[in-house]
Amino acid sequence: MRGSKVGGVAAAVVLFATACGGGSTDTEDAASGATAAATKPGGGASGFPVKVTDCAGAETTFTEAPRKVVTSNASGLEMLFWLGAGDRVIGTGFPPGKGTMPAQFSAQADRVRVLGDMVIPKEQLLGSGADLYLDTFADMGGMGAMGAGPSPKEFAAAGIKHIYLKSTACARKRPGPQQDLAEVEADIRALGAVTGTSPRAEQLVAGMEQTLGSVRTALAGVPQDRRPTYFFFDFDAGTKQPIAVCDKQVANAVITQAGARNVFADCAGDFKPVSWEDVVARNPDWIQLGVRNKGSAEANAKAFDDAERFLRTFDATKGLNAVRDGKFVRIGSESTTIAGVRNAETVQRIASTIHPDLVRPAPTAG
């Protein structure tokens, strides 16, 4: 058995919650729903002022687009690249690993200054010269040794406005499960409004909805109780104690939209350590081999092979339906558990794997 990383579960959860659902095709509903982060009081020609809210509803007002942005991690960084605002990023924490960014953004991502290999130290963030900090974490103070983040007063004194990707940062506080990508789409629209790139945001959301809509149409005749059960296996978090993705995590929305039933959808929250006995009791029909991008096709293939080999040889899992039948989904962790534009493509990739007679294969992931 691989060495356990249970002692580092907090770090695994942080990595997976880095920015880390699709339902409505109605632009107004998605932008004004409970998680929509931006409104435009005044409605000037430039789109400003723009108001955004945090998880508790506190407002931040922008009278102009920010010019110097720091992102907490690669998730927010990638979203800014998709919006065409990547040239304003002056630093990031949790930098993207080799090969993890879509190819069209990789060179630009390499030029972004790394302010912290994990959470950005408070002094480094406050002294960065940023006028906006885009945060995908709910609470840096909850990350133990990684330290507490700046207070609202400290952000204000440094001239930094602090906003969140709410589909991830507010997930634990939402009243019900995250079953579609409406909140992710709302984040894209909100960030588009803040950065003055709303037309591009609408294009991105429209593209996501086109993909999601085609999958929903294809699966419309499959009753909910006939959809296969599905387990996201976080191989990189260690094998001694599995980590479940729960009902409020973006992955639950991705799995649901793909026409599957998350076997841990009854677990309230985002991530939760469970036991192999729990997994065996739920006996999933399909298992996603969740590994993080290793930087090359060869390294990724080896990681998927290693994850599958563990499940096939581990006494507790080798008799599972999915393992016995070879029903493995080889799609990486990032586009499944981290909120972003690529979630819709991941929905299609999963759906085309588990419902091959109904859903056409998705394009190769970016």
mmCIF file of C-alpha atoms in Angstrom:
data_model
loop_
_atom_site.group_PDB
_atom_site.id
_atom_site.type_symbol
_atom_site.label_atom_id
_atom_site.label_comp_id
_atom_site.label_asym_id
_atom_site.label_seq_id
_atom_site.Cartn_x
_atom_site.Cartn_y
_atom_site.Cartn_z
ATOM 1 C CA MET A 1 0.000 0.000 0.000
ATOM 2 C CA ARG A 2 1.232 3.510 -0.692
ATOM 3 C CA GLY A 3 2.335 5.545 2.281
ATOM 4 C CA SER A 4 -0.515 7.440 3.843
ATOM 5 C CA LYS A 5 -0.752 11.209 3.747
ATOM 6 C CA VAL A 6 -3.592 11.391 6.218
ATOM 7 C CA GLY A 7 -1.467 13.658 8.385
ATOM 8 C CA GLY A 8 -1.551 16.054 5.428
ATOM 9 C CA VAL A 9 -5.281 15.839 4.788
ATOM 10 C CA ALA A 10 -5.660 19.545 5.483
ATOM 11 C CA ALA A 11 -3.172 20.321 2.736
ATOM 12 C CA ALA A 12 -4.967 18.007 0.314
ATOM 13 C CA VAL A 13 -8.255 19.682 1.089
ATOM 14 C CA VAL A 14 -6.706 23.094 0.524
ATOM 15 C CA LEU A 15 -5.270 22.027 -2.816
ATOM 16 C CA PHE A 16 -8.644 20.685 -3.903
ATOM 17 C CA ALA A 17 -10.552 23.642 -2.560
ATOM 18 C CA THR A 18 -8.444 26.038 -4.589
ATOM 19 C CA ALA A 19 -11.197 27.821 -6.266
ATOM 20 C CA CYS A 20 -12.492 25.282 -6.270
ATOM 21 C CA GLY A 21 -23.434 24.503 -10.561
ATOM 22 C CA GLY A 22 -25.026 24.296 -14.539
ATOM 23 C CA GLY A 23 -28.249 24.242 -14.390
ATOM 24 C CA SER A 24 -29.978 27.373 -15.427
ATOM 25 C CA THR A 25 -29.611 28.663 -18.920
ATOM 26 C CA ASP A 26 -31.346 31.857 -17.892
ATOM 27 C CA THR A 27 -28.730 34.574 -17.625
ATOM 28 C CA GLU A 28 -30.726 36.697 -15.220
ATOM 29 C CA ASP A 29 -31.458 33.796 -12.865
ATOM 30 C CA ALA A 30 -27.825 32.711 -12.715
ATOM 31 C CA ALA A 31 -26.545 36.250 -12.153
ATOM 32 C CA SER A 32 -29.067 37.210 -9.491
ATOM 33 C CA GLY A 33 -29.263 33.949 -7.541
ATOM 34 C CA ALA A 34 -28.117 33.311 -3.997
ATOM 35 C CA THR A 35 -24.461 32.957 -4.979
ATOM 36 C CA ALA A 36 -24.295 35.669 -7.610
ATOM 37 C CA ALA A 37 -21.540 37.997 -6.528
ATOM 38 C CA ALA A 38 -21.918 41.131 -8.613
ATOM 39 C CA THR A 39 -24.492 43.799 -9.300
ATOM 40 C CA LYS A 40 -24.138 47.024 -11.253
ATOM 41 C CA PRO A 41 -25.806 49.917 -9.447
ATOM 42 C CA GLY A 42 -25.982 52.962 -11.640
ATOM 43 C CA GLY A 43 -25.465 50.988 -14.828
ATOM 44 C CA GLY A 44 -22.990 53.414 -16.426
ATOM 45 C CA ALA A 45 -21.669 52.832 -19.920
ATOM 46 C CA SER A 46 -18.430 51.409 -18.507
ATOM 47 C CA GLY A 47 -20.335 48.938 -16.333
ATOM 48 C CA PHE A 48 -19.146 50.604 -13.127
ATOM 49 C CA PRO A 49 -19.731 50.922 -10.265
ATOM 50 C CA VAL A 50 -19.904 47.193 -9.519
ATOM 51 C CA LYS A 51 -20.775 45.699 -6.143
ATOM 52 C CA VAL A 52 -19.696 42.235 -5.025
ATOM 53 C CA THR A 53 -20.593 40.386 -1.852
ATOM 54 C CA ASP A 54 -18.706 37.924 0.292
ATOM 55 C CA CYS A 55 -20.085 34.749 1.878
ATOM 56 C CA ALA A 56 -21.769 36.739 4.648
ATOM 57 C CA GLY A 57 -23.269 39.310 2.263
ATOM 58 C CA ALA A 58 -20.839 42.150 3.049
ATOM 59 C CA GLU A 59 -20.391 44.375 -0.003
ATOM 60 C CA THR A 60 -17.307 45.660 -1.798
ATOM 61 C CA THR A 61 -17.764 48.356 -4.437
ATOM 62 C CA PHE A 62 -15.560 48.871 -7.478
ATOM 63 C CA THR A 63 -15.693 52.203 -9.286
ATOM 64 C CA GLU A 64 -13.150 51.019 -11.845
ATOM 65 C CA ALA A 65 -11.463 47.798 -12.864
ATOM 66 C CA PRO A 66 -8.494 46.690 -10.750
ATOM 67 C CA ARG A 67 -5.053 47.084 -12.292
ATOM 68 C CA LYS A 68 -2.904 44.892 -10.047
ATOM 69 C CA VAL A 69 -4.392 41.563 -9.000
ATOM 70 C CA VAL A 70 -3.044 38.851 -6.729
ATOM 71 C CA THR A 71 -4.718 35.448 -6.784
ATOM 72 C CA SER A 72 -4.758 32.969 -3.926
ATOM 73 C CA ASN A 73 -4.071 30.080 -6.272
ATOM 74 C CA ALA A 74 -4.054 28.752 -9.822
ATOM 75 C CA SER A 75 -7.850 28.529 -9.981
ATOM 76 C CA GLY A 76 -8.455 32.265 -9.836
ATOM 77 C CA LEU A 77 -5.414 32.799 -12.034
ATOM 78 C CA GLU A 78 -6.822 30.562 -14.760
ATOM 79 C CA MET A 79 -10.225 32.234 -14.585
ATOM 80 C CA LEU A 80 -8.599 35.637 -15.147
ATOM 81 C CA PHE A 81 -6.724 34.241 -18.151
ATOM 82 C CA TRP A 82 -9.978 32.979 -19.650
ATOM 83 C CA LEU A 83 -11.492 36.442 -19.148
ATOM 84 C CA GLY A 84 -8.565 38.123 -20.889
ATOM 85 C CA ALA A 85 -7.474 39.904 -17.711
ATOM 86 C CA GLY A 86 -4.371 37.847 -17.010
ATOM 87 C CA ASP A 87 -2.046 40.742 -17.821
ATOM 88 C CA ARG A 88 -3.191 42.427 -14.600
ATOM 89 C CA VAL A 89 -2.019 39.598 -12.349
ATOM 90 C CA ILE A 90 1.109 40.540 -10.409
ATOM 91 C CA GLY A 91 1.353 37.480 -8.187
ATOM 92 C CA THR A 92 -0.194 34.257 -6.992
ATOM 93 C CA GLY A 93 -0.104 31.638 -4.289
ATOM 94 C CA PHE A 94 -0.379 27.896 -4.971
ATOM 95 C CA PRO A 95 1.181 28.363 -8.426
ATOM 96 C CA PRO A 96 0.065 26.054 -11.233
ATOM 97 C CA GLY A 97 2.128 22.924 -11.668
ATOM 98 C CA LYS A 98 3.840 22.116 -14.936
ATOM 99 C CA GLY A 99 1.273 21.222 -17.560
ATOM 100 C CA THR A 100 -1.764 22.067 -15.445
ATOM 101 C CA MET A 101 -2.770 25.258 -17.253
ATOM 102 C CA PRO A 102 -4.490 25.133 -20.638
ATOM 103 C CA ALA A 103 -1.750 25.270 -23.266
ATOM 104 C CA GLN A 104 -2.736 28.733 -24.485
ATOM 105 C CA PHE A 105 -2.083 30.181 -21.015
ATOM 106 C CA SER A 106 1.004 28.244 -19.931
ATOM 107 C CA ALA A 107 3.648 30.766 -21.031
ATOM 108 C CA GLN A 108 1.745 33.641 -19.441
ATOM 109 C CA ALA A 109 1.276 31.657 -16.227
ATOM 110 C CA ASP A 110 5.009 30.959 -16.055
ATOM 111 C CA ARG A 111 5.654 34.711 -15.942
ATOM 112 C CA VAL A 112 3.421 35.335 -12.926
ATOM 113 C CA ARG A 113 5.381 36.020 -9.760
ATOM 114 C CA VAL A 114 4.960 33.339 -7.095
ATOM 115 C CA LEU A 115 4.253 35.014 -3.753
ATOM 116 C CA GLY A 116 3.812 31.748 -1.893
ATOM 117 C CA ASP A 117 4.207 28.090 -2.780
ATOM 118 C CA MET A 118 1.044 27.526 -0.754
ATOM 119 C CA VAL A 119 -0.944 30.197 1.094
ATOM 120 C CA ILE A 120 0.671 33.612 0.565
ATOM 121 C CA PRO A 121 2.240 34.875 3.807
ATOM 122 C CA LYS A 122 0.296 37.819 5.196
ATOM 123 C CA GLU A 123 3.155 40.302 5.038
ATOM 124 C CA GLN A 124 3.949 39.288 1.467
ATOM 125 C CA LEU A 125 0.337 39.761 0.410
ATOM 126 C CA LEU A 126 -0.091 43.125 2.124
ATOM 127 C CA GLY A 127 3.174 44.403 0.634
ATOM 128 C CA SER A 128 2.507 43.124 -2.872
ATOM 129 C CA GLY A 129 1.207 46.415 -4.274
ATOM 130 C CA ALA A 130 -2.041 44.761 -5.352
ATOM 131 C CA ASP A 131 -5.332 46.612 -5.509
ATOM 132 C CA LEU A 132 -7.325 43.342 -5.582
ATOM 133 C CA TYR A 133 -6.889 39.968 -3.917
ATOM 134 C CA LEU A 134 -8.971 37.216 -5.533
ATOM 135 C CA ASP A 135 -9.494 34.509 -2.933
ATOM 136 C CA THR A 136 -10.828 30.998 -3.389
ATOM 137 C CA PHE A 137 -10.443 29.982 0.244
ATOM 138 C CA ALA A 138 -13.122 30.437 2.864
ATOM 139 C CA ASP A 139 -10.740 31.146 5.734
ATOM 140 C CA MET A 140 -6.951 31.152 5.759
ATOM 141 C CA GLY A 141 -7.146 31.186 9.551
ATOM 142 C CA GLY A 142 -8.531 27.676 9.402
ATOM 143 C CA MET A 143 -5.410 26.315 7.752
ATOM 144 C CA GLY A 144 -3.394 25.857 10.908
ATOM 145 C CA ALA A 145 0.345 26.235 10.402
ATOM 146 C CA MET A 146 -0.170 28.095 7.150
ATOM 147 C CA GLY A 147 -1.273 31.077 9.177
ATOM 148 C CA ALA A 148 -4.114 33.535 9.400
ATOM 149 C CA GLY A 149 -4.820 35.914 6.565
ATOM 150 C CA PRO A 150 -5.037 39.703 6.815
ATOM 151 C CA SER A 151 -8.001 41.234 8.587
ATOM 152 C CA PRO A 152 -10.434 43.499 6.716
ATOM 153 C CA LYS A 153 -8.752 46.501 8.355
ATOM 154 C CA GLU A 154 -5.319 45.335 7.222
ATOM 155 C CA PHE A 155 -6.561 44.822 3.655
ATOM 156 C CA ALA A 156 -8.095 48.313 3.683
ATOM 157 C CA ALA A 157 -4.940 49.914 5.071
ATOM 158 C CA ALA A 158 -2.913 48.319 2.265
ATOM 159 C CA GLY A 159 -5.388 49.517 -0.362
ATOM 160 C CA ILE A 160 -6.353 45.960 -1.332
ATOM 161 C CA LYS A 161 -9.931 44.939 -2.030
ATOM 162 C CA HIS A 162 -10.638 41.339 -1.084
ATOM 163 C CA ILE A 163 -13.178 39.253 -2.991
ATOM 164 C CA TYR A 164 -13.980 35.554 -3.255
ATOM 165 C CA LEU A 165 -14.866 32.887 -5.780
ATOM 166 C CA LYS A 166 -18.039 31.975 -3.952
ATOM 167 C CA SER A 167 -18.675 28.588 -5.549
ATOM 168 C CA THR A 168 -15.717 27.344 -3.513
ATOM 169 C CA ALA A 169 -15.181 29.778 -0.653
ATOM 170 C CA CYS A 170 -18.853 29.807 0.375
ATOM 171 C CA ALA A 171 -19.597 26.160 -0.377
ATOM 172 C CA ARG A 172 -19.746 24.983 3.227
ATOM 173 C CA LYS A 173 -22.243 27.708 4.121
ATOM 174 C CA ARG A 174 -24.707 27.043 1.316
ATOM 175 C CA PRO A 175 -28.089 25.720 2.495
ATOM 176 C CA GLY A 176 -28.205 22.723 0.157
ATOM 177 C CA PRO A 177 -26.085 20.612 -2.151
ATOM 178 C CA GLN A 178 -24.238 21.962 -5.175
ATOM 179 C CA GLN A 179 -25.792 19.976 -8.010
ATOM 180 C CA ASP A 180 -25.219 22.197 -11.035
ATOM 181 C CA LEU A 181 -22.685 24.755 -12.242
ATOM 182 C CA ALA A 182 -24.791 27.880 -11.757
ATOM 183 C CA GLU A 183 -22.541 29.109 -8.936
ATOM 184 C CA VAL A 184 -19.412 28.631 -11.011
ATOM 185 C CA GLU A 185 -21.051 30.540 -13.850
ATOM 186 C CA ALA A 186 -22.048 33.285 -11.403
ATOM 187 C CA ASP A 187 -18.410 33.571 -10.300
ATOM 188 C CA ILE A 188 -17.302 33.963 -13.919
ATOM 189 C CA ARG A 189 -19.908 36.677 -14.498
ATOM 190 C CA ALA A 190 -19.036 38.452 -11.250
ATOM 191 C CA LEU A 191 -15.319 38.461 -11.990
ATOM 192 C CA GLY A 192 -16.078 39.637 -15.507
ATOM 193 C CA ALA A 193 -18.045 42.565 -14.088
ATOM 194 C CA VAL A 194 -15.258 43.459 -11.642
ATOM 195 C CA THR A 195 -12.542 43.344 -14.315
ATOM 196 C CA GLY A 196 -14.624 45.054 -17.005
ATOM 197 C CA THR A 197 -14.684 41.916 -19.164
ATOM 198 C CA SER A 198 -18.392 41.083 -18.940
ATOM 199 C CA PRO A 199 -18.810 40.406 -22.687
ATOM 200 C CA ARG A 200 -16.091 37.770 -22.493
ATOM 201 C CA ALA A 201 -17.649 36.321 -19.329
ATOM 202 C CA GLU A 202 -20.977 35.947 -21.109
ATOM 203 C CA GLN A 203 -19.233 34.160 -23.999
ATOM 204 C CA LEU A 204 -17.583 31.743 -21.586
ATOM 205 C CA VAL A 205 -20.816 31.006 -19.746
ATOM 206 C CA ALA A 206 -22.679 30.562 -23.034
ATOM 207 C CA GLY A 207 -20.073 28.024 -24.144
ATOM 208 C CA MET A 208 -20.377 26.141 -20.866
ATOM 209 C CA GLU A 209 -24.165 26.123 -21.142
ATOM 210 C CA GLN A 210 -24.020 24.818 -24.692
ATOM 211 C CA THR A 211 -21.920 21.863 -23.519
ATOM 212 C CA LEU A 212 -24.026 21.250 -20.422
ATOM 213 C CA GLY A 213 -27.255 21.585 -22.356
ATOM 214 C CA SER A 214 -26.205 18.962 -24.874
ATOM 215 C CA VAL A 215 -25.413 16.535 -22.054
ATOM 216 C CA ARG A 216 -28.700 17.236 -20.253
ATOM 217 C CA THR A 217 -30.633 16.644 -23.458
ATOM 218 C CA ALA A 218 -28.808 13.403 -24.155
ATOM 219 C CA LEU A 219 -29.473 12.092 -20.634
ATOM 220 C CA ALA A 220 -33.052 13.345 -20.307
ATOM 221 C CA GLY A 221 -34.472 9.840 -20.705
ATOM 222 C CA VAL A 222 -32.321 8.275 -17.977
ATOM 223 C CA PRO A 223 -34.245 8.218 -14.654
ATOM 224 C CA GLN A 224 -32.334 9.489 -11.640
ATOM 225 C CA ASP A 225 -32.563 6.133 -9.872
ATOM 226 C CA ARG A 226 -31.094 4.362 -12.910
ATOM 227 C CA ARG A 227 -28.020 6.565 -13.138
ATOM 228 C CA PRO A 228 -24.792 4.835 -12.093
ATOM 229 C CA THR A 229 -23.233 5.434 -8.694
ATOM 230 C CA TYR A 230 -19.855 7.134 -8.723
ATOM 231 C CA PHE A 231 -16.879 7.532 -6.388
ATOM 232 C CA PHE A 232 -14.200 10.184 -6.832
ATOM 233 C CA PHE A 233 -11.007 8.531 -5.562
ATOM 234 C CA ASP A 234 -8.514 11.180 -4.444
ATOM 235 C CA PHE A 235 -5.393 9.076 -4.945
ATOM 236 C CA ASP A 236 -3.011 11.954 -4.215
ATOM 237 C CA ALA A 237 -4.517 12.463 -0.753
ATOM 238 C CA GLY A 238 -3.241 9.058 0.294
ATOM 239 C CA THR A 239 -4.646 5.565 0.465
ATOM 240 C CA LYS A 240 -4.846 4.745 4.166
ATOM 241 C CA GLN A 241 -7.978 6.845 4.617
ATOM 242 C CA PRO A 242 -9.955 7.965 1.551
ATOM 243 C CA ILE A 243 -11.237 11.521 1.215
ATOM 244 C CA ALA A 244 -14.819 11.870 -0.011
ATOM 245 C CA VAL A 245 -16.117 14.770 -2.063
ATOM 246 C CA CYS A 246 -19.367 15.746 -0.385
ATOM 247 C CA ASP A 247 -22.582 17.409 -1.489
ATOM 248 C CA LYS A 248 -21.401 21.026 -1.418
ATOM 249 C CA GLN A 249 -18.189 20.515 -3.412
ATOM 250 C CA VAL A 250 -17.980 21.501 -7.081
ATOM 251 C CA ALA A 251 -17.207 17.872 -7.939
ATOM 252 C CA ASN A 252 -20.669 16.876 -6.708
ATOM 253 C CA ALA A 253 -22.161 19.225 -9.304
ATOM 254 C CA VAL A 254 -19.869 17.879 -12.027
ATOM 255 C CA ILE A 255 -20.765 14.274 -11.188
ATOM 256 C CA THR A 256 -24.489 15.040 -11.014
ATOM 257 C CA GLN A 257 -24.535 16.934 -14.312
ATOM 258 C CA ALA A 258 -22.640 14.069 -15.954
ATOM 259 C CA GLY A 259 -25.513 11.692 -15.218
ATOM 260 C CA ALA A 260 -24.088 9.900 -12.176
ATOM 261 C CA ARG A 261 -24.850 9.718 -8.467
ATOM 262 C CA ASN A 262 -22.053 10.654 -6.078
ATOM 263 C CA VAL A 263 -21.915 7.851 -3.513
ATOM 264 C CA PHE A 264 -21.056 10.413 -0.838
ATOM 265 C CA ALA A 265 -23.716 12.954 -1.772
ATOM 266 C CA ASP A 266 -25.255 12.379 1.663
ATOM 267 C CA CYS A 267 -22.160 13.824 3.324
ATOM 268 C CA ALA A 268 -22.772 17.517 4.075
ATOM 269 C CA GLY A 269 -19.853 19.806 3.283
ATOM 270 C CA ASP A 270 -17.078 19.844 0.716
ATOM 271 C CA PHE A 271 -14.510 17.197 1.685
ATOM 272 C CA LYS A 272 -14.566 14.592 4.444
ATOM 273 C CA PRO A 273 -12.212 11.783 5.499
ATOM 274 C CA VAL A 274 -14.114 8.485 5.374
ATOM 275 C CA SER A 275 -13.133 4.822 5.707
ATOM 276 C CA TRP A 276 -12.631 2.102 3.149
ATOM 277 C CA GLU A 277 -15.504 0.326 4.865
ATOM 278 C CA ASP A 278 -17.694 3.285 3.888
ATOM 279 C CA VAL A 279 -16.574 2.989 0.266
ATOM 280 C CA VAL A 280 -17.135 -0.772 0.212
ATOM 281 C CA ALA A 281 -20.610 -0.378 1.697
ATOM 282 C CA ARG A 282 -21.558 1.982 -1.154
ATOM 283 C CA ASN A 283 -19.983 -0.260 -3.812
ATOM 284 C CA PRO A 284 -19.835 2.293 -6.665
ATOM 285 C CA ASP A 285 -20.557 1.407 -10.284
ATOM 286 C CA TRP A 286 -17.790 3.762 -11.496
ATOM 287 C CA ILE A 287 -14.633 5.146 -9.894
ATOM 288 C CA GLN A 288 -12.832 8.259 -11.074
ATOM 289 C CA LEU A 289 -9.082 7.978 -10.609
ATOM 290 C CA GLY A 290 -8.499 11.462 -9.247
ATOM 291 C CA VAL A 291 -4.842 12.354 -9.709
ATOM 292 C CA ARG A 292 -3.377 15.805 -10.095
ATOM 293 C CA ASN A 293 -1.625 16.686 -13.317
ATOM 294 C CA LYS A 294 2.001 15.559 -13.217
ATOM 295 C CA GLY A 295 3.177 17.708 -16.127
ATOM 296 C CA SER A 296 3.320 15.220 -18.982
ATOM 297 C CA ALA A 297 1.130 12.621 -20.664
ATOM 298 C CA GLU A 298 3.564 9.888 -19.640
ATOM 299 C CA ALA A 299 3.632 10.909 -15.985
ATOM 300 C CA ASN A 300 -0.138 11.247 -15.902
ATOM 301 C CA ALA A 301 -0.616 7.798 -17.440
ATOM 302 C CA LYS A 302 1.679 6.307 -14.807
ATOM 303 C CA ALA A 303 -0.261 8.043 -12.002
ATOM 304 C CA PHE A 304 -3.562 6.704 -13.348
ATOM 305 C CA ASP A 305 -2.010 3.235 -13.636
ATOM 306 C CA ASP A 306 -0.768 3.444 -10.051
ATOM 307 C CA ALA A 307 -4.203 4.464 -8.773
ATOM 308 C CA GLU A 308 -5.910 1.643 -10.661
ATOM 309 C CA ARG A 309 -3.303 -0.880 -9.514
ATOM 310 C CA PHE A 310 -3.895 0.073 -5.893
ATOM 311 C CA LEU A 311 -7.647 -0.474 -6.196
ATOM 312 C CA ARG A 312 -7.150 -3.805 -7.981
ATOM 313 C CA THR A 313 -4.732 -5.160 -5.382
ATOM 314 C CA PHE A 314 -5.990 -3.660 -2.118
ATOM 315 C CA ASP A 315 -8.027 -6.273 -0.234
ATOM 316 C CA ALA A 316 -10.794 -3.836 0.693
ATOM 317 C CA THR A 317 -11.407 -2.611 -2.856
ATOM 318 C CA LYS A 318 -10.539 -5.390 -5.296
ATOM 319 C CA GLY A 319 -14.049 -6.847 -5.037
ATOM 320 C CA LEU A 320 -15.918 -3.612 -5.724
ATOM 321 C CA ASN A 321 -18.244 -3.635 -8.727
ATOM 322 C CA ALA A 322 -16.325 -0.867 -10.484
ATOM 323 C CA VAL A 323 -12.968 -2.529 -9.895
ATOM 324 C CA ARG A 324 -14.173 -5.977 -10.911
ATOM 325 C CA ASP A 325 -15.740 -4.587 -14.103
ATOM 326 C CA GLY A 326 -12.863 -2.218 -14.915
ATOM 327 C CA LYS A 327 -15.097 0.836 -14.824
ATOM 328 C CA PHE A 328 -12.509 3.529 -14.198
ATOM 329 C CA VAL A 329 -12.693 7.154 -15.318
ATOM 330 C CA ARG A 330 -9.268 8.631 -16.043
ATOM 331 C CA ILE A 331 -9.868 12.339 -15.645
ATOM 332 C CA GLY A 332 -7.631 14.488 -13.467
ATOM 333 C CA SER A 333 -8.572 16.156 -10.227
ATOM 334 C CA GLU A 334 -8.228 19.822 -11.083
ATOM 335 C CA SER A 335 -11.028 20.219 -13.622
ATOM 336 C CA THR A 336 -13.345 18.132 -11.436
ATOM 337 C CA THR A 337 -12.880 19.591 -7.969
ATOM 338 C CA ILE A 338 -11.783 23.141 -8.810
ATOM 339 C CA ALA A 339 -14.324 25.693 -10.033
ATOM 340 C CA GLY A 340 -13.700 27.007 -13.514
ATOM 341 C CA VAL A 341 -14.518 27.154 -17.185
ATOM 342 C CA ARG A 342 -13.293 23.595 -17.744
ATOM 343 C CA ASN A 343 -15.900 22.066 -15.410
ATOM 344 C CA ALA A 344 -18.397 21.879 -18.283
ATOM 345 C CA GLU A 345 -15.941 20.012 -20.490
ATOM 346 C CA THR A 346 -15.306 17.599 -17.604
ATOM 347 C CA VAL A 347 -19.044 16.961 -17.322
ATOM 348 C CA GLN A 348 -19.079 15.934 -20.969
ATOM 349 C CA ARG A 349 -15.962 13.788 -20.632
ATOM 350 C CA ILE A 350 -17.405 11.885 -17.663
ATOM 351 C CA ALA A 351 -20.817 11.534 -19.296
ATOM 352 C CA SER A 352 -19.353 10.202 -22.547
ATOM 353 C CA THR A 353 -17.410 7.600 -20.546
ATOM 354 C CA ILE A 354 -20.261 6.308 -18.382
ATOM 355 C CA HIS A 355 -23.026 6.839 -20.976
ATOM 356 C CA PRO A 356 -21.144 6.126 -24.234
ATOM 357 C CA ASP A 357 -24.316 5.282 -26.171
ATOM 358 C CA LEU A 358 -25.919 8.634 -25.308
ATOM 359 C CA VAL A 359 -23.202 11.288 -25.039
ATOM 360 C CA ARG A 360 -20.570 12.002 -27.659
ATOM 361 C CA PRO A 361 -16.931 12.168 -26.547
ATOM 362 C CA ALA A 362 -15.681 15.543 -25.378
ATOM 363 C CA PRO A 363 -12.724 17.327 -26.986
ATOM 364 C CA THR A 364 -9.343 16.683 -25.444
ATOM 365 C CA ALA A 365 -9.026 18.619 -22.180
ATOM 366 C CA GLY A 366 -7.123 21.875 -22.321
#
